[in-house]
């Protein structure tokens, strides 16, 4: 978070409060003194409140939660719109839509209608209607975008509400309290700081003060979102590396598998009995058992041959 000094707060005009006659008694805790009938705000407490609110928004960004920026007064509206769009946060800068938090189920239907109509307009689905019907639809969509344009991308209710001038945006504060949302408010000397959970005592009318405070809050939220994005990217990278590890170790496994196959083949060849080739009796490698058997067979043949020759002579 950017370090904000007391000098920067002083130069932005954050110390100017309202007239003393318009003060709220509970604002006495951050009023430094009264000068020329105007209350002066203690900038040390402004800095402390700003740092606390910025830390909360940064944490929300890291956790993926959504803050809603609300500032509909003339001085705050363009600043709120510009800073919220810069960091991708939802915002209200025209007027607060009653029931936006307490009746979210119905509001969500309107947001879905805006997205549907916008898609139909972009894809040319309206071309089938007559010209006067297209004009009506275009005007209707323009009116919806006027009030819901800053929140049209929301798919879930916001988790926190950042309010500029909690006295003017009392309905938004009341709905946030009822729904248990985190409330952060820029509080002037004419407001009750107890209406919000975290308050930043400051001038809520000066453009310079609002520009400085809202920018710091938006930057803190964007910083948290960036940290979350880096963490998710690192997690995905680690998962990708873990999936690549088995592929690298597959070669040794294949080699081990081939070695097993070779050993199995060797065992199989050992288990098969070798064919015995009989050698002739007079062969030097013939076994001793084969020699006498062959000789007796030859003698028998000779004896038979002699008997046959004698019989022929007779």
PDB file of C-alpha atoms in Angstrom:
ATOM      1  CA  UNK A   1       0.000   0.000   0.000  1.00  0.00           C
ATOM      2  CA  UNK A   2       1.161   3.497  -0.805  1.00  0.00           C
ATOM      3  CA  UNK A   3       2.340   5.352   2.291  1.00  0.00           C
ATOM      4  CA  UNK A   4       0.239   8.482   2.845  1.00  0.00           C
ATOM      5  CA  UNK A   5       1.741  11.273   4.918  1.00  0.00           C
ATOM      6  CA  UNK A   6      -0.037  13.852   7.055  1.00  0.00           C
ATOM      7  CA  UNK A   7       1.254  16.536   4.710  1.00  0.00           C
ATOM      8  CA  UNK A   8      -0.521  14.932   1.747  1.00  0.00           C
ATOM      9  CA  UNK A   9      -3.745  14.734   3.718  1.00  0.00           C
ATOM     10  CA  UNK A  10      -3.384  18.369   4.743  1.00  0.00           C
ATOM     11  CA  UNK A  11      -2.724  19.543   1.187  1.00  0.00           C
ATOM     12  CA  UNK A  12      -5.745  17.569  -0.065  1.00  0.00           C
ATOM     13  CA  UNK A  13      -7.968  19.405   2.446  1.00  0.00           C
ATOM     14  CA  UNK A  14      -8.994  16.362   4.461  1.00  0.00           C
ATOM     15  CA  UNK A  15      -8.891  18.350   7.708  1.00  0.00           C
ATOM     16  CA  UNK A  16     -11.789  20.701   6.930  1.00  0.00           C
ATOM     17  CA  UNK A  17     -14.993  19.718   8.692  1.00  0.00           C
ATOM     18  CA  UNK A  18     -18.446  21.280   8.714  1.00  0.00           C
ATOM     19  CA  UNK A  19     -19.599  24.282  10.656  1.00  0.00           C
ATOM     20  CA  UNK A  20     -19.582  23.764  14.390  1.00  0.00           C
ATOM     21  CA  UNK A  21     -23.329  24.277  14.595  1.00  0.00           C
ATOM     22  CA  UNK A  22     -23.896  21.291  12.265  1.00  0.00           C
ATOM     23  CA  UNK A  23     -21.700  18.811  14.056  1.00  0.00           C
ATOM     24  CA  UNK A  24     -22.672  15.347  15.335  1.00  0.00           C
ATOM     25  CA  UNK A  25     -21.828  14.795  19.025  1.00  0.00           C
ATOM     26  CA  UNK A  26     -20.379  11.331  18.333  1.00  0.00           C
ATOM     27  CA  UNK A  27     -17.893  12.879  15.906  1.00  0.00           C
ATOM     28  CA  UNK A  28     -16.145  14.586  18.830  1.00  0.00           C
ATOM     29  CA  UNK A  29     -13.631  11.723  19.055  1.00  0.00           C
ATOM     30  CA  UNK A  30     -11.875  12.769  15.830  1.00  0.00           C
ATOM     31  CA  UNK A  31     -12.363  16.561  15.996  1.00  0.00           C
ATOM     32  CA  UNK A  32      -9.059  18.270  16.691  1.00  0.00           C
ATOM     33  CA  UNK A  33     -10.334  21.804  17.410  1.00  0.00           C
ATOM     34  CA  UNK A  34     -12.765  24.489  16.335  1.00  0.00           C
ATOM     35  CA  UNK A  35     -11.411  27.391  14.298  1.00  0.00           C
ATOM     36  CA  UNK A  36     -13.494  30.302  13.025  1.00  0.00           C
ATOM     37  CA  UNK A  37     -16.689  28.382  13.620  1.00  0.00           C
ATOM     38  CA  UNK A  38     -15.476  25.343  11.627  1.00  0.00           C
ATOM     39  CA  UNK A  39     -14.379  22.028  13.105  1.00  0.00           C
ATOM     40  CA  UNK A  40     -10.903  20.803  12.218  1.00  0.00           C
ATOM     41  CA  UNK A  41     -10.411  17.025  11.860  1.00  0.00           C
ATOM     42  CA  UNK A  42      -7.470  15.261  13.503  1.00  0.00           C
ATOM     43  CA  UNK A  43      -5.431  14.031  10.507  1.00  0.00           C
ATOM     44  CA  UNK A  44      -3.585  11.472  12.628  1.00  0.00           C
ATOM     45  CA  UNK A  45      -6.890   9.655  13.074  1.00  0.00           C
ATOM     46  CA  UNK A  46      -7.658  10.133   9.382  1.00  0.00           C
ATOM     47  CA  UNK A  47      -4.400   8.411   8.492  1.00  0.00           C
ATOM     48  CA  UNK A  48      -5.018   5.565  10.958  1.00  0.00           C
ATOM     49  CA  UNK A  49      -8.541   4.989   9.639  1.00  0.00           C
ATOM     50  CA  UNK A  50      -7.348   5.080   6.025  1.00  0.00           C
ATOM     51  CA  UNK A  51      -4.598   2.531   6.673  1.00  0.00           C
ATOM     52  CA  UNK A  52      -7.016   0.204   8.455  1.00  0.00           C
ATOM     53  CA  UNK A  53      -9.592   0.401   5.663  1.00  0.00           C
ATOM     54  CA  UNK A  54      -6.909  -0.092   2.997  1.00  0.00           C
ATOM     55  CA  UNK A  55      -5.604  -3.204   4.785  1.00  0.00           C
ATOM     56  CA  UNK A  56      -9.122  -4.668   4.900  1.00  0.00           C
ATOM     57  CA  UNK A  57      -9.683  -4.064   1.170  1.00  0.00           C
ATOM     58  CA  UNK A  58      -6.318  -5.589   0.335  1.00  0.00           C
ATOM     59  CA  UNK A  59      -7.207  -8.708   2.308  1.00  0.00           C
ATOM     60  CA  UNK A  60     -10.570  -8.900   0.551  1.00  0.00           C
ATOM     61  CA  UNK A  61      -8.807  -8.765  -2.804  1.00  0.00           C
ATOM     62  CA  UNK A  62      -6.515 -11.616  -1.763  1.00  0.00           C
ATOM     63  CA  UNK A  63      -9.484 -13.719  -0.656  1.00  0.00           C
ATOM     64  CA  UNK A  64     -11.510 -13.053  -3.812  1.00  0.00           C
ATOM     65  CA  UNK A  65     -14.200 -10.989  -2.073  1.00  0.00           C
ATOM     66  CA  UNK A  66     -15.950  -8.058  -3.787  1.00  0.00           C
ATOM     67  CA  UNK A  67     -16.330  -4.506  -2.413  1.00  0.00           C
ATOM     68  CA  UNK A  68     -19.018  -2.164  -3.744  1.00  0.00           C
ATOM     69  CA  UNK A  69     -18.087   1.530  -4.063  1.00  0.00           C
ATOM     70  CA  UNK A  70     -20.970   3.966  -3.498  1.00  0.00           C
ATOM     71  CA  UNK A  71     -20.774   7.710  -4.119  1.00  0.00           C
ATOM     72  CA  UNK A  72     -23.718   9.479  -5.732  1.00  0.00           C
ATOM     73  CA  UNK A  73     -23.053  13.093  -4.747  1.00  0.00           C
ATOM     74  CA  UNK A  74     -21.888  15.453  -7.456  1.00  0.00           C
ATOM     75  CA  UNK A  75     -18.275  15.730  -6.226  1.00  0.00           C
ATOM     76  CA  UNK A  76     -17.819  11.996  -5.632  1.00  0.00           C
ATOM     77  CA  UNK A  77     -19.631  10.379  -8.588  1.00  0.00           C
ATOM     78  CA  UNK A  78     -16.981  10.842 -11.323  1.00  0.00           C
ATOM     79  CA  UNK A  79     -14.153   9.882  -8.946  1.00  0.00           C
ATOM     80  CA  UNK A  80     -15.933   6.738  -7.753  1.00  0.00           C
ATOM     81  CA  UNK A  81     -16.730   5.705 -11.316  1.00  0.00           C
ATOM     82  CA  UNK A  82     -13.188   6.247 -12.610  1.00  0.00           C
ATOM     83  CA  UNK A  83     -11.391   4.493  -9.733  1.00  0.00           C
ATOM     84  CA  UNK A  84     -13.812   1.550  -9.533  1.00  0.00           C
ATOM     85  CA  UNK A  85     -13.616   0.915 -13.284  1.00  0.00           C
ATOM     86  CA  UNK A  86      -9.820   1.132 -13.118  1.00  0.00           C
ATOM     87  CA  UNK A  87      -9.585  -1.730 -10.606  1.00  0.00           C
ATOM     88  CA  UNK A  88     -12.584  -3.711 -11.886  1.00  0.00           C
ATOM     89  CA  UNK A  89     -14.822  -3.152  -8.850  1.00  0.00           C
ATOM     90  CA  UNK A  90     -18.613  -2.594  -8.933  1.00  0.00           C
ATOM     91  CA  UNK A  91     -19.960   0.863  -8.119  1.00  0.00           C
ATOM     92  CA  UNK A  92     -23.008   3.109  -7.856  1.00  0.00           C
ATOM     93  CA  UNK A  93     -22.600   6.713  -8.959  1.00  0.00           C
ATOM     94  CA  UNK A  94     -26.143   7.710 -10.045  1.00  0.00           C
ATOM     95  CA  UNK A  95     -28.373   6.650  -7.199  1.00  0.00           C
ATOM     96  CA  UNK A  96     -28.705   3.753  -4.850  1.00  0.00           C
ATOM     97  CA  UNK A  97     -31.136   1.052  -6.011  1.00  0.00           C
ATOM     98  CA  UNK A  98     -33.411   0.251  -3.092  1.00  0.00           C
ATOM     99  CA  UNK A  99     -33.257  -3.395  -2.089  1.00  0.00           C
ATOM    100  CA  UNK A 100     -29.986  -4.018  -3.910  1.00  0.00           C
ATOM    101  CA  UNK A 101     -28.628  -5.931  -0.906  1.00  0.00           C
ATOM    102  CA  UNK A 102     -31.802  -6.901   0.969  1.00  0.00           C
ATOM    103  CA  UNK A 103     -33.630  -8.096  -2.172  1.00  0.00           C
ATOM    104  CA  UNK A 104     -30.681  -9.480  -4.103  1.00  0.00           C
ATOM    105  CA  UNK A 105     -32.627 -12.356  -5.705  1.00  0.00           C
ATOM    106  CA  UNK A 106     -34.853  -9.930  -7.631  1.00  0.00           C
ATOM    107  CA  UNK A 107     -32.049  -7.509  -8.403  1.00  0.00           C
ATOM    108  CA  UNK A 108     -30.001 -10.378  -9.791  1.00  0.00           C
ATOM    109  CA  UNK A 109     -32.775 -11.042 -12.335  1.00  0.00           C
ATOM    110  CA  UNK A 110     -32.466  -7.480 -13.623  1.00  0.00           C
ATOM    111  CA  UNK A 111     -28.709  -7.896 -13.986  1.00  0.00           C
ATOM    112  CA  UNK A 112     -29.213 -11.096 -15.973  1.00  0.00           C
ATOM    113  CA  UNK A 113     -31.745  -9.260 -18.164  1.00  0.00           C
ATOM    114  CA  UNK A 114     -29.186  -6.530 -18.889  1.00  0.00           C
ATOM    115  CA  UNK A 115     -26.573  -9.082 -19.908  1.00  0.00           C
ATOM    116  CA  UNK A 116     -29.081 -10.945 -22.098  1.00  0.00           C
ATOM    117  CA  UNK A 117     -30.330  -7.818 -23.863  1.00  0.00           C
ATOM    118  CA  UNK A 118     -26.787  -6.574 -24.403  1.00  0.00           C
ATOM    119  CA  UNK A 119     -25.787  -9.885 -25.971  1.00  0.00           C
ATOM    120  CA  UNK A 120     -28.839  -9.886 -28.224  1.00  0.00           C
ATOM    121  CA  UNK A 121     -28.089  -6.338 -29.365  1.00  0.00           C
ATOM    122  CA  UNK A 122     -24.460  -7.165 -30.146  1.00  0.00           C
ATOM    123  CA  UNK A 123     -25.261 -10.390 -32.028  1.00  0.00           C
ATOM    124  CA  UNK A 124     -27.968  -8.759 -34.150  1.00  0.00           C
ATOM    125  CA  UNK A 125     -30.865 -10.725 -32.695  1.00  0.00           C
ATOM    126  CA  UNK A 126     -32.949  -7.538 -32.657  1.00  0.00           C
ATOM    127  CA  UNK A 127     -32.859  -7.274 -36.441  1.00  0.00           C
ATOM    128  CA  UNK A 128     -35.951  -9.483 -36.705  1.00  0.00           C
ATOM    129  CA  UNK A 129     -38.027  -6.821 -34.889  1.00  0.00           C
ATOM    130  CA  UNK A 130     -39.505  -3.719 -36.530  1.00  0.00           C
ATOM    131  CA  UNK A 131     -37.578  -0.475 -36.188  1.00  0.00           C
ATOM    132  CA  UNK A 132     -39.855   1.047 -33.537  1.00  0.00           C
ATOM    133  CA  UNK A 133     -39.486  -2.114 -31.389  1.00  0.00           C
ATOM    134  CA  UNK A 134     -35.706  -1.931 -31.649  1.00  0.00           C
ATOM    135  CA  UNK A 135     -35.809   1.710 -30.564  1.00  0.00           C
ATOM    136  CA  UNK A 136     -37.919   0.815 -27.513  1.00  0.00           C
ATOM    137  CA  UNK A 137     -35.569  -1.998 -26.541  1.00  0.00           C
ATOM    138  CA  UNK A 138     -32.551   0.270 -26.961  1.00  0.00           C
ATOM    139  CA  UNK A 139     -34.053   2.949 -24.733  1.00  0.00           C
ATOM    140  CA  UNK A 140     -35.041   0.387 -22.123  1.00  0.00           C
ATOM    141  CA  UNK A 141     -31.537  -1.088 -22.099  1.00  0.00           C
ATOM    142  CA  UNK A 142     -30.027   2.394 -21.870  1.00  0.00           C
ATOM    143  CA  UNK A 143     -32.153   3.203 -18.834  1.00  0.00           C
ATOM    144  CA  UNK A 144     -31.155  -0.046 -17.123  1.00  0.00           C
ATOM    145  CA  UNK A 145     -27.481   0.631 -17.810  1.00  0.00           C
ATOM    146  CA  UNK A 146     -27.847   4.153 -16.395  1.00  0.00           C
ATOM    147  CA  UNK A 147     -28.635   2.768 -12.946  1.00  0.00           C
ATOM    148  CA  UNK A 148     -27.151  -0.735 -13.075  1.00  0.00           C
ATOM    149  CA  UNK A 149     -24.205  -0.100 -15.386  1.00  0.00           C
ATOM    150  CA  UNK A 150     -21.606  -0.179 -12.634  1.00  0.00           C
ATOM    151  CA  UNK A 151     -22.876  -3.483 -11.217  1.00  0.00           C
ATOM    152  CA  UNK A 152     -24.120  -5.261 -14.355  1.00  0.00           C
ATOM    153  CA  UNK A 153     -21.231  -7.744 -14.304  1.00  0.00           C
ATOM    154  CA  UNK A 154     -21.985  -8.955 -10.773  1.00  0.00           C
ATOM    155  CA  UNK A 155     -23.014 -12.588 -10.402  1.00  0.00           C
ATOM    156  CA  UNK A 156     -23.095 -12.567  -6.599  1.00  0.00           C
ATOM    157  CA  UNK A 157     -23.858 -10.025  -3.893  1.00  0.00           C
ATOM    158  CA  UNK A 158     -20.908  -7.845  -2.819  1.00  0.00           C
ATOM    159  CA  UNK A 159     -19.159  -8.632   0.437  1.00  0.00           C
ATOM    160  CA  UNK A 160     -18.454  -5.042   1.516  1.00  0.00           C
ATOM    161  CA  UNK A 161     -19.713  -1.504   0.863  1.00  0.00           C
ATOM    162  CA  UNK A 162     -17.377   1.503   0.645  1.00  0.00           C
ATOM    163  CA  UNK A 163     -19.482   4.627   1.143  1.00  0.00           C
ATOM    164  CA  UNK A 164     -18.684   8.281   0.490  1.00  0.00           C
ATOM    165  CA  UNK A 165     -20.770  10.454   2.852  1.00  0.00           C
ATOM    166  CA  UNK A 166     -22.625   7.948   5.036  1.00  0.00           C
ATOM    167  CA  UNK A 167     -25.265  10.561   5.868  1.00  0.00           C
ATOM    168  CA  UNK A 168     -26.298  10.954   2.246  1.00  0.00           C
ATOM    169  CA  UNK A 169     -26.098   7.214   1.504  1.00  0.00           C
ATOM    170  CA  UNK A 170     -28.035   6.226   4.613  1.00  0.00           C
ATOM    171  CA  UNK A 171     -30.153   3.622   2.751  1.00  0.00           C
ATOM    172  CA  UNK A 172     -27.053   1.817   1.472  1.00  0.00           C
ATOM    173  CA  UNK A 173     -25.583   1.846   4.985  1.00  0.00           C
ATOM    174  CA  UNK A 174     -28.816   0.535   6.507  1.00  0.00           C
ATOM    175  CA  UNK A 175     -29.062  -2.326   3.989  1.00  0.00           C
ATOM    176  CA  UNK A 176     -25.395  -3.207   4.508  1.00  0.00           C
ATOM    177  CA  UNK A 177     -25.841  -3.357   8.276  1.00  0.00           C
ATOM    178  CA  UNK A 178     -28.980  -5.480   7.937  1.00  0.00           C
ATOM    179  CA  UNK A 179     -27.245  -7.980   5.658  1.00  0.00           C
ATOM    180  CA  UNK A 180     -24.067  -8.112   7.749  1.00  0.00           C
ATOM    181  CA  UNK A 181     -21.782  -6.608   5.103  1.00  0.00           C
ATOM    182  CA  UNK A 182     -18.438  -5.007   5.923  1.00  0.00           C
ATOM    183  CA  UNK A 183     -19.031  -1.235   5.943  1.00  0.00           C
ATOM    184  CA  UNK A 184     -16.282   1.277   5.228  1.00  0.00           C
ATOM    185  CA  UNK A 185     -17.209   4.955   5.182  1.00  0.00           C
ATOM    186  CA  UNK A 186     -15.680   8.394   4.710  1.00  0.00           C
ATOM    187  CA  UNK A 187     -17.184  10.269   7.654  1.00  0.00           C
ATOM    188  CA  UNK A 188     -17.367  14.040   8.119  1.00  0.00           C
ATOM    189  CA  UNK A 189     -18.065  15.949  11.338  1.00  0.00           C
ATOM    190  CA  UNK A 190     -21.819  16.003  10.676  1.00  0.00           C
ATOM    191  CA  UNK A 191     -22.138  12.182  10.668  1.00  0.00           C
ATOM    192  CA  UNK A 192     -22.260   9.411  13.248  1.00  0.00           C
ATOM    193  CA  UNK A 193     -19.137   7.230  12.865  1.00  0.00           C
ATOM    194  CA  UNK A 194     -20.847   4.358  14.692  1.00  0.00           C
ATOM    195  CA  UNK A 195     -23.072   3.752  11.663  1.00  0.00           C
ATOM    196  CA  UNK A 196     -20.208   1.959   9.888  1.00  0.00           C
ATOM    197  CA  UNK A 197     -17.755  -0.684  11.006  1.00  0.00           C
ATOM    198  CA  UNK A 198     -14.628   1.091   9.740  1.00  0.00           C
ATOM    199  CA  UNK A 199     -14.600   4.841   9.217  1.00  0.00           C
ATOM    200  CA  UNK A 200     -12.169   7.374   7.775  1.00  0.00           C
ATOM    201  CA  UNK A 201     -12.664  10.810   9.363  1.00  0.00           C
ATOM    202  CA  UNK A 202     -12.258  13.326   6.553  1.00  0.00           C
ATOM    203  CA  UNK A 203     -13.810  16.087   4.551  1.00  0.00           C
ATOM    204  CA  UNK A 204     -16.345  14.368   2.265  1.00  0.00           C
ATOM    205  CA  UNK A 205     -17.047  17.382   0.057  1.00  0.00           C
ATOM    206  CA  UNK A 206     -13.606  18.441  -1.255  1.00  0.00           C
ATOM    207  CA  UNK A 207     -12.713  16.875  -4.609  1.00  0.00           C
ATOM    208  CA  UNK A 208      -9.001  16.682  -3.725  1.00  0.00           C
ATOM    209  CA  UNK A 209      -9.692  14.827  -0.483  1.00  0.00           C
ATOM    210  CA  UNK A 210     -12.050  12.355  -2.147  1.00  0.00           C
ATOM    211  CA  UNK A 211      -9.608  11.790  -5.015  1.00  0.00           C
ATOM    212  CA  UNK A 212      -6.797  10.925  -2.628  1.00  0.00           C
ATOM    213  CA  UNK A 213      -8.804   8.671  -0.296  1.00  0.00           C
ATOM    214  CA  UNK A 214     -10.705   6.712  -2.946  1.00  0.00           C
ATOM    215  CA  UNK A 215      -7.537   6.196  -4.985  1.00  0.00           C
ATOM    216  CA  UNK A 216      -5.724   4.712  -1.975  1.00  0.00           C
ATOM    217  CA  UNK A 217      -8.650   2.382  -1.228  1.00  0.00           C
ATOM    218  CA  UNK A 218      -8.940   1.268  -4.860  1.00  0.00           C
ATOM    219  CA  UNK A 219      -5.184   0.694  -5.148  1.00  0.00           C
ATOM    220  CA  UNK A 220      -5.219  -1.454  -2.012  1.00  0.00           C
ATOM    221  CA  UNK A 221      -7.988  -3.649  -3.409  1.00  0.00           C
ATOM    222  CA  UNK A 222      -6.159  -3.950  -6.754  1.00  0.00           C
ATOM    223  CA  UNK A 223      -2.973  -4.953  -4.920  1.00  0.00           C
ATOM    224  CA  UNK A 224      -4.822  -7.758  -3.146  1.00  0.00           C
ATOM    225  CA  UNK A 225      -6.315  -8.978  -6.431  1.00  0.00           C
ATOM    226  CA  UNK A 226      -2.848  -8.995  -8.002  1.00  0.00           C
ATOM    227  CA  UNK A 227      -1.423 -11.051  -5.141  1.00  0.00           C
ATOM    228  CA  UNK A 228      -4.280 -13.527  -5.505  1.00  0.00           C
ATOM    229  CA  UNK A 229      -3.640 -13.792  -9.242  1.00  0.00           C
ATOM    230  CA  UNK A 230       0.050 -14.497  -8.723  1.00  0.00           C
ATOM    231  CA  UNK A 231      -0.745 -17.150  -6.139  1.00  0.00           C
ATOM    232  CA  UNK A 232      -3.185 -18.919  -8.456  1.00  0.00           C
ATOM    233  CA  UNK A 233      -0.683 -18.765 -11.327  1.00  0.00           C
ATOM    234  CA  UNK A 234       2.038 -20.286  -9.128  1.00  0.00           C
ATOM    235  CA  UNK A 235      -0.368 -23.013  -8.001  1.00  0.00           C
ATOM    236  CA  UNK A 236      -1.271 -23.895 -11.597  1.00  0.00           C
ATOM    237  CA  UNK A 237       2.408 -23.975 -12.541  1.00  0.00           C
ATOM    238  CA  UNK A 238       3.184 -26.321  -9.649  1.00  0.00           C
ATOM    239  CA  UNK A 239       0.314 -28.609 -10.685  1.00  0.00           C
ATOM    240  CA  UNK A 240       1.576 -28.653 -14.269  1.00  0.00           C
ATOM    241  CA  UNK A 241       5.078 -29.591 -13.091  1.00  0.00           C
ATOM    242  CA  UNK A 242       3.712 -32.372 -10.901  1.00  0.00           C
ATOM    243  CA  UNK A 243       1.904 -33.816 -13.922  1.00  0.00           C
ATOM    244  CA  UNK A 244       5.113 -33.754 -15.982  1.00  0.00           C
ATOM    245  CA  UNK A 245       7.205 -35.689 -13.404  1.00  0.00           C
ATOM    246  CA  UNK A 246       5.851 -39.203 -14.238  1.00  0.00           C
ATOM    247  CA  UNK A 247       6.693 -38.676 -17.922  1.00  0.00           C
ATOM    248  CA  UNK A 248      10.353 -38.039 -17.079  1.00  0.00           C
ATOM    249  CA  UNK A 249      10.608 -41.121 -14.872  1.00  0.00           C
ATOM    250  CA  UNK A 250       8.910 -43.386 -17.416  1.00  0.00           C
ATOM    251  CA  UNK A 251      12.226 -44.308 -19.145  1.00  0.00           C
ATOM    252  CA  UNK A 252      13.780 -46.083 -16.144  1.00  0.00           C
ATOM    253  CA  UNK A 253      10.477 -47.889 -15.633  1.00  0.00           C
ATOM    254  CA  UNK A 254      10.531 -49.082 -19.255  1.00  0.00           C
ATOM    255  CA  UNK A 255      14.140 -50.248 -18.888  1.00  0.00           C
ATOM    256  CA  UNK A 256      13.224 -52.133 -15.739  1.00  0.00           C
ATOM    257  CA  UNK A 257      10.321 -53.713 -17.627  1.00  0.00           C
ATOM    258  CA  UNK A 258      12.591 -54.915 -20.471  1.00  0.00           C
ATOM    259  CA  UNK A 259      15.051 -56.379 -17.953  1.00  0.00           C
ATOM    260  CA  UNK A 260      12.201 -58.296 -16.331  1.00  0.00           C
ATOM    261  CA  UNK A 261      11.117 -59.631 -19.724  1.00  0.00           C
ATOM    262  CA  UNK A 262      14.669 -60.777 -20.496  1.00  0.00           C
ATOM    263  CA  UNK A 263      14.984 -62.604 -17.176  1.00  0.00           C
ATOM    264  CA  UNK A 264      11.606 -64.280 -17.766  1.00  0.00           C
ATOM    265  CA  UNK A 265      12.755 -65.442 -21.207  1.00  0.00           C
ATOM    266  CA  UNK A 266      15.960 -66.847 -19.741  1.00  0.00           C
ATOM    267  CA  UNK A 267      13.998 -68.747 -17.103  1.00  0.00           C
ATOM    268  CA  UNK A 268      11.656 -70.100 -19.748  1.00  0.00           C
ATOM    269  CA  UNK A 269      14.522 -71.350 -21.897  1.00  0.00           C
ATOM    270  CA  UNK A 270      16.146 -73.007 -18.899  1.00  0.00           C
ATOM    271  CA  UNK A 271      12.934 -74.835 -18.000  1.00  0.00           C
ATOM    272  CA  UNK A 272      12.476 -76.340 -21.536  1.00  0.00           C
ATOM    273  CA  UNK A 273      14.324 -79.752 -21.784  1.00  0.00           C
ATOM    274  CA  UNK A 274      16.978 -80.004 -24.464  1.00  0.00           C
ATOM    275  CA  UNK A 275      16.579 -82.584 -27.259  1.00  0.00           C
ATOM    276  CA  UNK A 276      19.017 -85.468 -27.004  1.00  0.00           C
ATOM    277  CA  UNK A 277      20.679 -86.336 -30.338  1.00  0.00           C
ATOM    278  CA  UNK A 278      21.750 -89.955 -30.553  1.00  0.00           C
ATOM    279  CA  UNK A 279      25.208 -90.522 -31.889  1.00  0.00           C
ATOM    280  CA  UNK A 280      26.324 -93.769 -33.709  1.00  0.00           C
ATOM    281  CA  UNK A 281      28.074 -96.383 -31.636  1.00  0.00           C
ATOM    282  CA  UNK A 282      31.457 -95.768 -33.122  1.00  0.00           C
ATOM    283  CA  UNK A 283      31.139 -91.985 -32.614  1.00  0.00           C
ATOM    284  CA  UNK A 284      33.572 -90.777 -29.992  1.00  0.00           C
ATOM    285  CA  UNK A 285      30.878 -88.757 -28.178  1.00  0.00           C
ATOM    286  CA  UNK A 286      28.444 -91.677 -27.972  1.00  0.00           C
ATOM    287  CA  UNK A 287      27.497 -92.754 -24.482  1.00  0.00           C
ATOM    288  CA  UNK A 288      28.805 -96.088 -23.158  1.00  0.00           C
ATOM    289  CA  UNK A 289      25.267 -97.467 -22.876  1.00  0.00           C
ATOM    290  CA  UNK A 290      24.643 -97.100 -26.586  1.00  0.00           C
ATOM    291  CA  UNK A 291      27.777 -99.137 -27.761  1.00  0.00           C
ATOM    292  CA  UNK A 292      26.960-102.788 -26.661  1.00  0.00           C
ATOM    293  CA  UNK A 293      23.349-102.470 -27.765  1.00  0.00           C
ATOM    294  CA  UNK A 294      24.367-101.584 -31.328  1.00  0.00           C
ATOM    295  CA  UNK A 295      26.901-104.503 -31.480  1.00  0.00           C
ATOM    296  CA  UNK A 296      24.333-107.155 -30.399  1.00  0.00           C
ATOM    297  CA  UNK A 297      21.890-105.975 -33.075  1.00  0.00           C
ATOM    298  CA  UNK A 298      24.591-106.301 -35.767  1.00  0.00           C
ATOM    299  CA  UNK A 299      25.452-109.892 -34.649  1.00  0.00           C
ATOM    300  CA  UNK A 300      21.812-110.928 -34.767  1.00  0.00           C
ATOM    301  CA  UNK A 301      21.506-109.593 -38.327  1.00  0.00           C
ATOM    302  CA  UNK A 302      24.637-111.538 -39.396  1.00  0.00           C
ATOM    303  CA  UNK A 303      23.318-114.774 -37.858  1.00  0.00           C
ATOM    304  CA  UNK A 304      19.979-114.390 -39.655  1.00  0.00           C
ATOM    305  CA  UNK A 305      21.754-113.701 -42.925  1.00  0.00           C
ATOM    306  CA  UNK A 306      23.860-116.933 -42.584  1.00  0.00           C
ATOM    307  CA  UNK A 307      20.778-119.059 -41.825  1.00  0.00           C
ATOM    308  CA  UNK A 308      18.962-117.694 -44.833  1.00  0.00           C
ATOM    309  CA  UNK A 309      21.972-118.445 -47.106  1.00  0.00           C
ATOM    310  CA  UNK A 310      22.169-122.073 -45.841  1.00  0.00           C
ATOM    311  CA  UNK A 311      18.469-122.601 -46.401  1.00  0.00           C
ATOM    312  CA  UNK A 312      18.801-121.420 -50.006  1.00  0.00           C
ATOM    313  CA  UNK A 313      21.678-123.880 -50.655  1.00  0.00           C
ATOM    314  CA  UNK A 314      19.629-126.796 -49.378  1.00  0.00           C
TER     315      UNK A 314
END
